Short mmCIF file of C-alpha atoms in Angstrom, two decimals:
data_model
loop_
_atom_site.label_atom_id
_atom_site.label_comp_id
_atom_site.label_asym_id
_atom_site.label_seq_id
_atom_site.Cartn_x
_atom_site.Cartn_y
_atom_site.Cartn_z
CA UNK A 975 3.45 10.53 14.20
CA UNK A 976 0.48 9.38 12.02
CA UNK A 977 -1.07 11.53 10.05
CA UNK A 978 -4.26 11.37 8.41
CA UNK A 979 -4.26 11.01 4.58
CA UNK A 980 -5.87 14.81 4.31
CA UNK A 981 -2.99 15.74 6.27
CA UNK A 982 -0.46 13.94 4.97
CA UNK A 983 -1.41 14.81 1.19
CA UNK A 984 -1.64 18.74 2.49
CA UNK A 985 1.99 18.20 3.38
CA UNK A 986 3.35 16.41 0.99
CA UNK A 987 2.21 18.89 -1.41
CA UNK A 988 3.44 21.62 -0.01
CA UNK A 989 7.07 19.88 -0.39
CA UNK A 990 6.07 18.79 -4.39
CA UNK A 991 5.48 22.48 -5.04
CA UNK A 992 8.72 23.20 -4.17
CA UNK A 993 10.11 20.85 -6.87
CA UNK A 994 10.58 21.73 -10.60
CA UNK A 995 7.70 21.40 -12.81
CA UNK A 996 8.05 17.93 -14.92
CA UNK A 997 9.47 18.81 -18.71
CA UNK A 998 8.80 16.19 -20.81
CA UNK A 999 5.38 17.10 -22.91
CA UNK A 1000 4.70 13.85 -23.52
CA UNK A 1001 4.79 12.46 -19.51
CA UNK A 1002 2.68 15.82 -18.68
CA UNK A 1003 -0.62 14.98 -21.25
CA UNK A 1004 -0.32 11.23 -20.10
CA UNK A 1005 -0.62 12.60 -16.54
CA UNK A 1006 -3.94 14.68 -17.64
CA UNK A 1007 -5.09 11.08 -18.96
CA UNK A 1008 -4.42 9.60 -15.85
CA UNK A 1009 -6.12 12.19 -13.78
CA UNK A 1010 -9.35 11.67 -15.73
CA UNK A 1011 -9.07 8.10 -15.28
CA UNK A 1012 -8.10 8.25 -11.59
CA UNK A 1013 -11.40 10.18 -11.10
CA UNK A 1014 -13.11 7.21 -12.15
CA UNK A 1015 -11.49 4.88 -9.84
CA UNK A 1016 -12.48 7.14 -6.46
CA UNK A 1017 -9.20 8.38 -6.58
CA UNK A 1018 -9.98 12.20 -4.73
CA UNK A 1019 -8.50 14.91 -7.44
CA UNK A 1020 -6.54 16.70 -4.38
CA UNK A 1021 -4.99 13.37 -3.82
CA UNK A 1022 -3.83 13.00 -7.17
CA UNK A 1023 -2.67 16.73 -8.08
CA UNK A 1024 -0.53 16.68 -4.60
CA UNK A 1025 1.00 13.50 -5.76
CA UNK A 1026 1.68 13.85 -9.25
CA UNK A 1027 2.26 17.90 -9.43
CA UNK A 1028 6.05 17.64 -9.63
CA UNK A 1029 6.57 14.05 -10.55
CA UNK A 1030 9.31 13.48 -13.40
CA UNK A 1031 9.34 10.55 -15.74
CA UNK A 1032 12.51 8.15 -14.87
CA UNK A 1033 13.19 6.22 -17.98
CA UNK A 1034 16.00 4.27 -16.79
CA UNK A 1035 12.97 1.86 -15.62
CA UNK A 1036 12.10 1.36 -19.00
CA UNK A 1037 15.18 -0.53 -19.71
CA UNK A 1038 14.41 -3.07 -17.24
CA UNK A 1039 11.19 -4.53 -18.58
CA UNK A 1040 12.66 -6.88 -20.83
CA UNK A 1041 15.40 -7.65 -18.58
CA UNK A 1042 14.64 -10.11 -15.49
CA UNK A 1043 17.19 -12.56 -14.24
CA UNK A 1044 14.43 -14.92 -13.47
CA UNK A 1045 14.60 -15.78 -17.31
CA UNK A 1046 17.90 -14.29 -18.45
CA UNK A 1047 20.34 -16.08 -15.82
CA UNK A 1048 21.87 -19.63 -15.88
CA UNK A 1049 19.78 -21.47 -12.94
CA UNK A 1050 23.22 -21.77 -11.26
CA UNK A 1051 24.29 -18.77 -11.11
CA UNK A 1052 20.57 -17.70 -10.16
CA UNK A 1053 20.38 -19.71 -7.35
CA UNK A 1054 23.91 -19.72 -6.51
CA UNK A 1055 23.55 -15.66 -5.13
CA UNK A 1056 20.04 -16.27 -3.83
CA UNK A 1057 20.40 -19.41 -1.63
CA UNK A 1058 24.16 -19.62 -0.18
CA UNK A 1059 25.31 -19.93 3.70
CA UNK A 1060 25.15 -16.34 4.28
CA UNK A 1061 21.04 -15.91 3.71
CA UNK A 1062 20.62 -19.57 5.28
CA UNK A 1063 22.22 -18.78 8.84
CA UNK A 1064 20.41 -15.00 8.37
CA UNK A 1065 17.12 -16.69 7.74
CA UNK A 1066 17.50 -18.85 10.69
CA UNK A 1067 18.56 -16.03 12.89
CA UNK A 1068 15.06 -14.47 11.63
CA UNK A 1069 13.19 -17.71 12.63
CA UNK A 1070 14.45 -17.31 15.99
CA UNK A 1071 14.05 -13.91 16.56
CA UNK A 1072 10.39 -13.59 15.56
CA UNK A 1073 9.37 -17.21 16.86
CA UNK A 1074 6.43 -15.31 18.64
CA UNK A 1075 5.33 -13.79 15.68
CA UNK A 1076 5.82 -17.04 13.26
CA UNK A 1077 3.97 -18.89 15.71
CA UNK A 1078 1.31 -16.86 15.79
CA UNK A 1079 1.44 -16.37 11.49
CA UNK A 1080 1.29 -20.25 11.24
CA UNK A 1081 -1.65 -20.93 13.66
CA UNK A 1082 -3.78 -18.45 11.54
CA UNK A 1083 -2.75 -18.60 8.00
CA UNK A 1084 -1.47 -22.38 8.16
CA UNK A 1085 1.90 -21.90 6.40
CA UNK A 1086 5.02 -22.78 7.79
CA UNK A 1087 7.48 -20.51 9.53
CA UNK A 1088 10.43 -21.64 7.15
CA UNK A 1089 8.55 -20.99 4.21
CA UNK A 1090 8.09 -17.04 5.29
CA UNK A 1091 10.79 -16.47 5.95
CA UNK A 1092 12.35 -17.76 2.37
CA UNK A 1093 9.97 -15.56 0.57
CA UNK A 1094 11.52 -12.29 3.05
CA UNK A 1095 14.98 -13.72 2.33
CA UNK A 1096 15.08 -13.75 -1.31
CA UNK A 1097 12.79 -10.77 -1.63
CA UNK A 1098 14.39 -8.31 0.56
CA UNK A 1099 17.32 -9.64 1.98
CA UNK A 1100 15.32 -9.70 5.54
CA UNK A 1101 14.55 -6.04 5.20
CA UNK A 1102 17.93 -4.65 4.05
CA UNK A 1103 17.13 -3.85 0.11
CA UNK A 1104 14.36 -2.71 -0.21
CA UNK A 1105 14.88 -1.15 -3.25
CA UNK A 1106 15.33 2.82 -3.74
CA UNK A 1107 12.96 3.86 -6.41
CA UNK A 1108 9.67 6.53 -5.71
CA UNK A 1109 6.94 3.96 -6.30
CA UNK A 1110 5.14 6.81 -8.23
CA UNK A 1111 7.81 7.92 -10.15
CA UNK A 1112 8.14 4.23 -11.58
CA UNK A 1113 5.11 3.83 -12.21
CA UNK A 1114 4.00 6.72 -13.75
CA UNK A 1115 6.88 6.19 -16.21
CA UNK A 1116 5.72 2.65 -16.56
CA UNK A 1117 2.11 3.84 -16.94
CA UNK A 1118 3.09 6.07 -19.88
CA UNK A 1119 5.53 4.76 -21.74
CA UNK A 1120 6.62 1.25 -22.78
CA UNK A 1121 4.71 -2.14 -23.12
CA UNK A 1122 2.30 -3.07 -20.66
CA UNK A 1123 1.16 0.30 -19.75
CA UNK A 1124 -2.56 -1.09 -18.86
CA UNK A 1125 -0.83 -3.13 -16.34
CA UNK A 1126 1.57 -0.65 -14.61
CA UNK A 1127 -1.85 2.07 -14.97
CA UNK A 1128 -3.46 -0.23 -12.48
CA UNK A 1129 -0.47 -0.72 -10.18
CA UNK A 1130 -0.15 3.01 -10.05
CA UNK A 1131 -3.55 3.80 -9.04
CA UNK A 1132 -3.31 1.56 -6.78
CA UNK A 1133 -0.30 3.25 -4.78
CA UNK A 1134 -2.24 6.23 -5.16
CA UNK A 1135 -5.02 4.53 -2.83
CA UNK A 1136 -2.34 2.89 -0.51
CA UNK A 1137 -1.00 6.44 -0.09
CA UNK A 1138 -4.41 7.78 0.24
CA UNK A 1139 -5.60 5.03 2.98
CA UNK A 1140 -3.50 6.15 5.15
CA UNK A 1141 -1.83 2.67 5.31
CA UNK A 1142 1.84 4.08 4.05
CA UNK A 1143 3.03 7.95 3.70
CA UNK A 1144 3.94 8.70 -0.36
CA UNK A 1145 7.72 9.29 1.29
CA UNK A 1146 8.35 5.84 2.51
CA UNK A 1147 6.82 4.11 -0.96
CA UNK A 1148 10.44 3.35 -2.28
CA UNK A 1149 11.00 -0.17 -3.99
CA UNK A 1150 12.00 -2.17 -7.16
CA UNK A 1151 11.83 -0.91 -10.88
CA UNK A 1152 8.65 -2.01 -10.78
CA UNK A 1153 6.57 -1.33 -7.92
CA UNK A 1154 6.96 -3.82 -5.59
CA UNK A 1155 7.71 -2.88 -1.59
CA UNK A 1156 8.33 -3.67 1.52
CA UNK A 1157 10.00 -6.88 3.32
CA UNK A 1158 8.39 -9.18 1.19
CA UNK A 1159 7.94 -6.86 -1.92
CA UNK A 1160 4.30 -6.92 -2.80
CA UNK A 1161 2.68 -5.08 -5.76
CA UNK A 1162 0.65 -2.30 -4.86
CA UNK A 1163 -2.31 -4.75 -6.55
CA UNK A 1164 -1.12 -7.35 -4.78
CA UNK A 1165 -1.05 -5.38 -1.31
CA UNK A 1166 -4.82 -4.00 -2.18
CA UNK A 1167 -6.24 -7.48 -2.20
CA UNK A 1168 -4.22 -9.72 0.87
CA UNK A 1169 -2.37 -7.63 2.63
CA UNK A 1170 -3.18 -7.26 6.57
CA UNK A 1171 -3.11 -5.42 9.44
CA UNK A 1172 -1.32 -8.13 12.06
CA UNK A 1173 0.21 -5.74 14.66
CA UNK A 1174 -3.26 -4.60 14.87
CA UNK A 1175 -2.03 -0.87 14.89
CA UNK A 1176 -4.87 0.27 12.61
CA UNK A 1177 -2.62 -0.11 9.17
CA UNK A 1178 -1.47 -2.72 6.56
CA UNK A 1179 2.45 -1.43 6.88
CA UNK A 1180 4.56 -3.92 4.86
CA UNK A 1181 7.45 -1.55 5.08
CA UNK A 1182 8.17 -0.48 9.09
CA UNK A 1183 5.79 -3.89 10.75
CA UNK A 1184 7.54 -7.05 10.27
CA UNK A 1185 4.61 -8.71 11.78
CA UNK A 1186 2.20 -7.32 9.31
CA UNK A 1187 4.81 -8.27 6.25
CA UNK A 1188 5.18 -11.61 7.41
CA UNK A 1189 1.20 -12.42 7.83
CA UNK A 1190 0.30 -10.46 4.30
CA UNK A 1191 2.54 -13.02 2.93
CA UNK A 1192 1.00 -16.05 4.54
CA UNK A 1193 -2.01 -14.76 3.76
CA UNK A 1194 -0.95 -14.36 -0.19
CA UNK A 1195 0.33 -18.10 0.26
CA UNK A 1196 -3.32 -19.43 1.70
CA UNK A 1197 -5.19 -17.52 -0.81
CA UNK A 1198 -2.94 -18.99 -3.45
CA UNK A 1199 -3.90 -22.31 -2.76
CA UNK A 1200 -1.15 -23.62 0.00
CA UNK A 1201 -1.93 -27.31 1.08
CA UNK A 1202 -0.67 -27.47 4.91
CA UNK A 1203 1.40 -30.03 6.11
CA UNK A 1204 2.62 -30.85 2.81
CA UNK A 1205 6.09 -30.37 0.93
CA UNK A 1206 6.55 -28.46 -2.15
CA UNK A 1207 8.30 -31.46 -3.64
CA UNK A 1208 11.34 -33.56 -4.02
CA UNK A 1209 14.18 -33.91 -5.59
CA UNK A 1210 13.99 -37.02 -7.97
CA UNK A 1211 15.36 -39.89 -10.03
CA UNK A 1212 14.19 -40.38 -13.17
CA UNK A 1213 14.57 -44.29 -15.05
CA UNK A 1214 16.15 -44.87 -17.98
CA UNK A 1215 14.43 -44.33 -20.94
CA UNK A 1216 11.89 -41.81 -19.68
CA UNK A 1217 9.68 -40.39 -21.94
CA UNK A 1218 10.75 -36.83 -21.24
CA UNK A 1219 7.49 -35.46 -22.78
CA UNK A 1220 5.39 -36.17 -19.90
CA UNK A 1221 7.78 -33.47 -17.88
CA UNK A 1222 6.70 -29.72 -17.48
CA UNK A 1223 4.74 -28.17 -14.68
CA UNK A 1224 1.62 -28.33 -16.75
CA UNK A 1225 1.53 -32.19 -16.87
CA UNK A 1226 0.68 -33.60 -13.73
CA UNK A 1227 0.03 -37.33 -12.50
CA UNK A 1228 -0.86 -38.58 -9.19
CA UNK A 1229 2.69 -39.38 -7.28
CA UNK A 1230 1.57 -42.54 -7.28
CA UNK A 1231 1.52 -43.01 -10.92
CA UNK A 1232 4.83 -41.38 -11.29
CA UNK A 1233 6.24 -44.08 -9.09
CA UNK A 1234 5.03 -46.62 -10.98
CA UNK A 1235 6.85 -44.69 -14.04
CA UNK A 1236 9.82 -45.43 -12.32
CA UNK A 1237 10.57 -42.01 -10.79
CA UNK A 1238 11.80 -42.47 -7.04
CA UNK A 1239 12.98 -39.54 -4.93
CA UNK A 1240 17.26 -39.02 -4.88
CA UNK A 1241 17.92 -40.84 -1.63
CA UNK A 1242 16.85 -44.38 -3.94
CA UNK A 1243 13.67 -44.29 -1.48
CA UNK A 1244 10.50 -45.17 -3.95
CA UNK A 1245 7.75 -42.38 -4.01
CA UNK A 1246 4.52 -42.36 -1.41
CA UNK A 1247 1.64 -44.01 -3.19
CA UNK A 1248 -0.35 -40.71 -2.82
CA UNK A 1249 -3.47 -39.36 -4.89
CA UNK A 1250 -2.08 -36.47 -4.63
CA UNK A 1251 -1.11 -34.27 -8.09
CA UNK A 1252 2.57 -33.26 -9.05
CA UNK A 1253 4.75 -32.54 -12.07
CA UNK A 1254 7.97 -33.30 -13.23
CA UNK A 1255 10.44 -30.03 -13.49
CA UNK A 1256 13.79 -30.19 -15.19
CA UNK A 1257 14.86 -27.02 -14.70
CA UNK A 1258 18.43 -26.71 -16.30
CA UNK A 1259 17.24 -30.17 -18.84
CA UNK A 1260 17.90 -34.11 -17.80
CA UNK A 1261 21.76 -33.43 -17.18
CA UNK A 1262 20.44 -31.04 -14.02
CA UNK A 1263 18.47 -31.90 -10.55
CA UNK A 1264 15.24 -33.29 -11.52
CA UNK A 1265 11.66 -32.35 -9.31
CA UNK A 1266 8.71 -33.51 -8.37
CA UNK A 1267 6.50 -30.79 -7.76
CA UNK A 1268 3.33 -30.68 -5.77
CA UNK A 1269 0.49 -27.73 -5.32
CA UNK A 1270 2.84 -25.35 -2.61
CA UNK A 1271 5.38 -25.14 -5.46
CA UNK A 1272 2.38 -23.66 -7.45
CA UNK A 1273 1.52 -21.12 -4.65
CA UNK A 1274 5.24 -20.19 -4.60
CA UNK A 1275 5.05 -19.91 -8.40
CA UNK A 1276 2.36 -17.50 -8.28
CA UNK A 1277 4.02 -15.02 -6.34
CA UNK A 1278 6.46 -13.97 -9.09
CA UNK A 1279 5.56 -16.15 -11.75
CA UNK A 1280 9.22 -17.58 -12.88
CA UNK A 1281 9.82 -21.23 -11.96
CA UNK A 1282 13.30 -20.25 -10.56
CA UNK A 1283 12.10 -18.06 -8.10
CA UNK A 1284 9.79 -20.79 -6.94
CA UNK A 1285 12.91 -23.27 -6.54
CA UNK A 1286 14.81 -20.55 -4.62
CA UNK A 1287 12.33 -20.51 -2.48
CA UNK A 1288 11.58 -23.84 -2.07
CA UNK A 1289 15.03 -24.68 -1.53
CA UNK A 1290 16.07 -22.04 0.62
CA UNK A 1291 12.76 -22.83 2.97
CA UNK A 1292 14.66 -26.38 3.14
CA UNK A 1293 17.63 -25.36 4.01
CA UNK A 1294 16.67 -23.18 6.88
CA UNK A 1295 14.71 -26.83 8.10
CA UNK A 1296 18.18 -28.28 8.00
CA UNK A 1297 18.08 -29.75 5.01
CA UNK A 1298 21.09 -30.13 2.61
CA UNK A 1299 21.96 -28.85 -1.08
CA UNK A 1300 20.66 -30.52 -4.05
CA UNK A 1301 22.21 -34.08 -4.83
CA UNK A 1302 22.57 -33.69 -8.52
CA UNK A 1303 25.02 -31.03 -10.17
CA UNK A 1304 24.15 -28.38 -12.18
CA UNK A 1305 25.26 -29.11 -15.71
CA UNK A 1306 28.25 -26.64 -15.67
CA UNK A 1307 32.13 -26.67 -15.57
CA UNK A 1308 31.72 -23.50 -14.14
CA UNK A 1309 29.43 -22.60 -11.09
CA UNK A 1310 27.69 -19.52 -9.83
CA UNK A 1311 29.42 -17.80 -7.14
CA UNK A 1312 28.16 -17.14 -3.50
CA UNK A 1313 27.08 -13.40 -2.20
CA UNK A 1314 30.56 -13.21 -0.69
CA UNK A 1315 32.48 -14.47 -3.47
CA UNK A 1316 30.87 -11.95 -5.52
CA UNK A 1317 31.80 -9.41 -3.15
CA UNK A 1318 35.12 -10.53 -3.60
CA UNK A 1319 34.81 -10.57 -7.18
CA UNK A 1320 33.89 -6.36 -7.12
CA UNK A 1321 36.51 -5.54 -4.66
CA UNK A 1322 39.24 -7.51 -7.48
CA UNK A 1323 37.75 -5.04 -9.70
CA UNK A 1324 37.80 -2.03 -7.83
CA UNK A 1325 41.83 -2.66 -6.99
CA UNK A 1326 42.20 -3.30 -10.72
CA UNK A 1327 41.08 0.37 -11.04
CA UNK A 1328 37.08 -0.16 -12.13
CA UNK A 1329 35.16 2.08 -10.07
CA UNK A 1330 31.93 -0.38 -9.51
CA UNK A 1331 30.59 1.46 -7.47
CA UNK A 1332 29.37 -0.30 -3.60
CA UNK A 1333 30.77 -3.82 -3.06
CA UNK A 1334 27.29 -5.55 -2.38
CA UNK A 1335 27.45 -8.53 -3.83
CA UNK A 1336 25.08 -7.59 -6.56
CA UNK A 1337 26.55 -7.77 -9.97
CA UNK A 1338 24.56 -5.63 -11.73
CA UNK A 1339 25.40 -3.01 -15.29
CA UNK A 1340 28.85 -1.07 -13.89
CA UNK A 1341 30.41 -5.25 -12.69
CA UNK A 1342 29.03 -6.37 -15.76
CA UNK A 1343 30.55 -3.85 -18.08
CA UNK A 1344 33.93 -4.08 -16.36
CA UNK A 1345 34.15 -7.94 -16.36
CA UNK A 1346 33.28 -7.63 -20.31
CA UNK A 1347 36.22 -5.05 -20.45
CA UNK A 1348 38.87 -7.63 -18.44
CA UNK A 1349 37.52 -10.33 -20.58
CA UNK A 1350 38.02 -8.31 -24.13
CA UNK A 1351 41.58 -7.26 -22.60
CA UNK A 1352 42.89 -11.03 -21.69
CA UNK A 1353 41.04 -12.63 -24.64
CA UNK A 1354 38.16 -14.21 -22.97
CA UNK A 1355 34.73 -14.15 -24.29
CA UNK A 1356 32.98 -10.92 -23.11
CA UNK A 1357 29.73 -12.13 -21.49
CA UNK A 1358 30.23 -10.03 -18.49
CA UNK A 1359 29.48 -13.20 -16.60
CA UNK A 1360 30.94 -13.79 -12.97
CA UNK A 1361 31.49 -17.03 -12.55
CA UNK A 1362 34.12 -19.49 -10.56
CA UNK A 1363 36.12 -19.06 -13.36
CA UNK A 1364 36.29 -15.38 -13.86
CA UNK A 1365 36.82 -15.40 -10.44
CA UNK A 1366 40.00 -17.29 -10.67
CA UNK A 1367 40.53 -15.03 -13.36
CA UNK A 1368 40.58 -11.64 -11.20
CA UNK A 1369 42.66 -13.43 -8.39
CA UNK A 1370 45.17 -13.91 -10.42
CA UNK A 1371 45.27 -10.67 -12.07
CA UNK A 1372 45.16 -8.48 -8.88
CA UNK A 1373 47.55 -10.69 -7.48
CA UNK A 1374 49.81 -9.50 -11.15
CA UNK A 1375 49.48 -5.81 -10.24
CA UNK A 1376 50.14 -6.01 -6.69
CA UNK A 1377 52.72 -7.76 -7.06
CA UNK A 1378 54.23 -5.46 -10.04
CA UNK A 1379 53.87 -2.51 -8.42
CA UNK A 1380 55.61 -3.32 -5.45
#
């Protein structure tokens, strides 16, 4: 059942009343400032009293704003987790199963099916992780304490509308340290200005309508500037004695005039003579793959701003077409491991006693902590890093105690 937002915030605050009052001082006066401000913004006062009555700050959020793997990770071991066989055969599986509905995405919004469902691969695992924090109680924190509270002030009011529209109840507003949500993980912000109603059920629902997630992300991809028909890029050769200043995603040329540079794409073929702008990208420096980047790569850029992410999904996007990994090696003796392998890699540490807590592939604080403590114990440098190495590492180890307690 649906109810309407009067209804909904009657009922929710009946269940808020019920919760203890918040404790911290400090959270409780920045609250009152919000509530004046939220006045101004046509938030309703009832709305925001039922919503924010009980709420407690969670600081734990705060320790993630200066930690993002977008900028933090090697690019191999970034990729590595993000784009392996497991999401590629998943994301085809997808493609199939909501042809209709891609179909229907790409007639109206103009951007391709493959390139959709990338962005719902890498942002939500096709709907599985979704993320488990109350929107408002992350953003309240965020709006409060911290740097950037201006932005996270605006993000927060806007959930407060979202939740007030009608569009999603307060209860099912769960998602990343930061506010983003739903299959494809908008910001409330975000969702405000392109998100849409596609299942035409009378709400923008990017959390329970996979058909309204998957066109509010074509539709953020169109407004962002997506050329159809064309690729987001290549992956290129560059000639010797390149000038190495004319790279970065700032310093386009027509791909014409970069194949008369000497760049040609990695199969030896020579570039299109096309008008068209691009940019050079060296993400991991000359002894990495090497791109030529065109306007969709911008579009992808835009949606999380990290030029990473915008690879991953590039790449992955090619890789559910059929195409292959990238030519050129990363510039490592030691590569990033797969989902599974770094399943494998928590399960080695559970049976060498480390209780990490679910084995799901995401090596986050607990996996990193007990690699650094194997590493410290078998003199290794403790970067809590699990590589193909470390993995080697924890074979052999588990395969020690087994076989010494037997």
């Amino acid at each position: 059942m649906i109810l309407k937002p009067a209804v909904a915030c009657s009922a929710l605050l009946t269940t808020l009343l019920s919760l203890p009052a918040a404790a911290d001082a400090s959270f409780e006066r920045c609250i009152g400032e919000l509530r004046a401000e939220a006045q101004t913004r046509g938030i309703r006062t009832e709305t925001f009293d039922a919503l924010t009555r009980a709420l407690e700050p969670d600081r734990s959020v705060l320790d993630q704003l200066d930690y993002q793997p977008e900028f933090r990770t090697p690019i191999w071991d970034y990729l590595s987790g993000l784009v392996d066989d497991e999401r590629i055969a998943d994301g085809q599986a997808m493609m199939a199963q909501w042809a209709t509905t891609l179909q229907e995405v790409e007639t109206r919004y103009g951007i391709d099916r493959a390139t959709i469902v990338a962005v719902w691969g890498i942002e939500s695992n096709f709907g599985r992780n979704f993320g488990k924090r109350p929107l408002l109680a992350s953003l309240s924190t965020l709006s409060c304490f911290g740097r950037r509270q201006s932005f996270f002030r605006s993000e927060f009011f806007a959930t407060l509308k979202i939740i007030e529209s009608g569009d999603v109840d307060a209860a099912r507003l769960t998602g990343s340290w930061a506010g983003a949500f739903g299959h494809t993980q908008f910001m409330p912000s975000t969702f405000a200005r392109v998100a849409v109603d596609f299942d035409g059920d009378g709400r923008r629902d990017l959390i329970d309508s996979i058909p309204d997630a998957l066109a509010s992300t074509a539709n953020f991809l169109a407004q962002a500037g997506w050329v159809s028909g064309q690729p987001w890029g290549h992956e290129v050769t560059l000639p010797a004695g390149f000038d190495f200043a004319l790279a970065g995603r700032h310093n386009k040329r027509s791909i014409a005039e970069w194949g008369r540079l000497g760049v040609r794409r990695i199969d030896g073929l020579p570039l299109e003579p096309s008008t068209t702008a691009a940019a050079i990208l060296l993400p991991a420096g000359e002894g990495g793959p090497i791109f030529l980047v065109q306007r969709n790569f911008e579009a992808l850029y835009s949606y999380n701003t990290a030029e990473t992410y915008a690879l991953a999904i590039a790449h992955l996007s090619d890789r559910l077409r059929g195409g292959g990994a990238f030519v050129k090696p990363w510039p490592t003796d030691d590569p990033g491991l797969s989902r599974t392998e770094r399943r494998e890699v928590q399960a080695l540490l559970t049976r060498l006693g480390y209780p990490v807590g679910e084995i799901d592939g995401i090596i986050g604080k607990t996996s990193r902590e007990a690699i650094q403590d194997v590493q410290k114990t078998n003199g290794l440098e403790p970067d809590g890093r699990a590589g193909r190495y470390m993995l080697r590492v924890l074979r052999r180890l588990a395969g020690e105690a087994q076989g010494g307690g037997s």
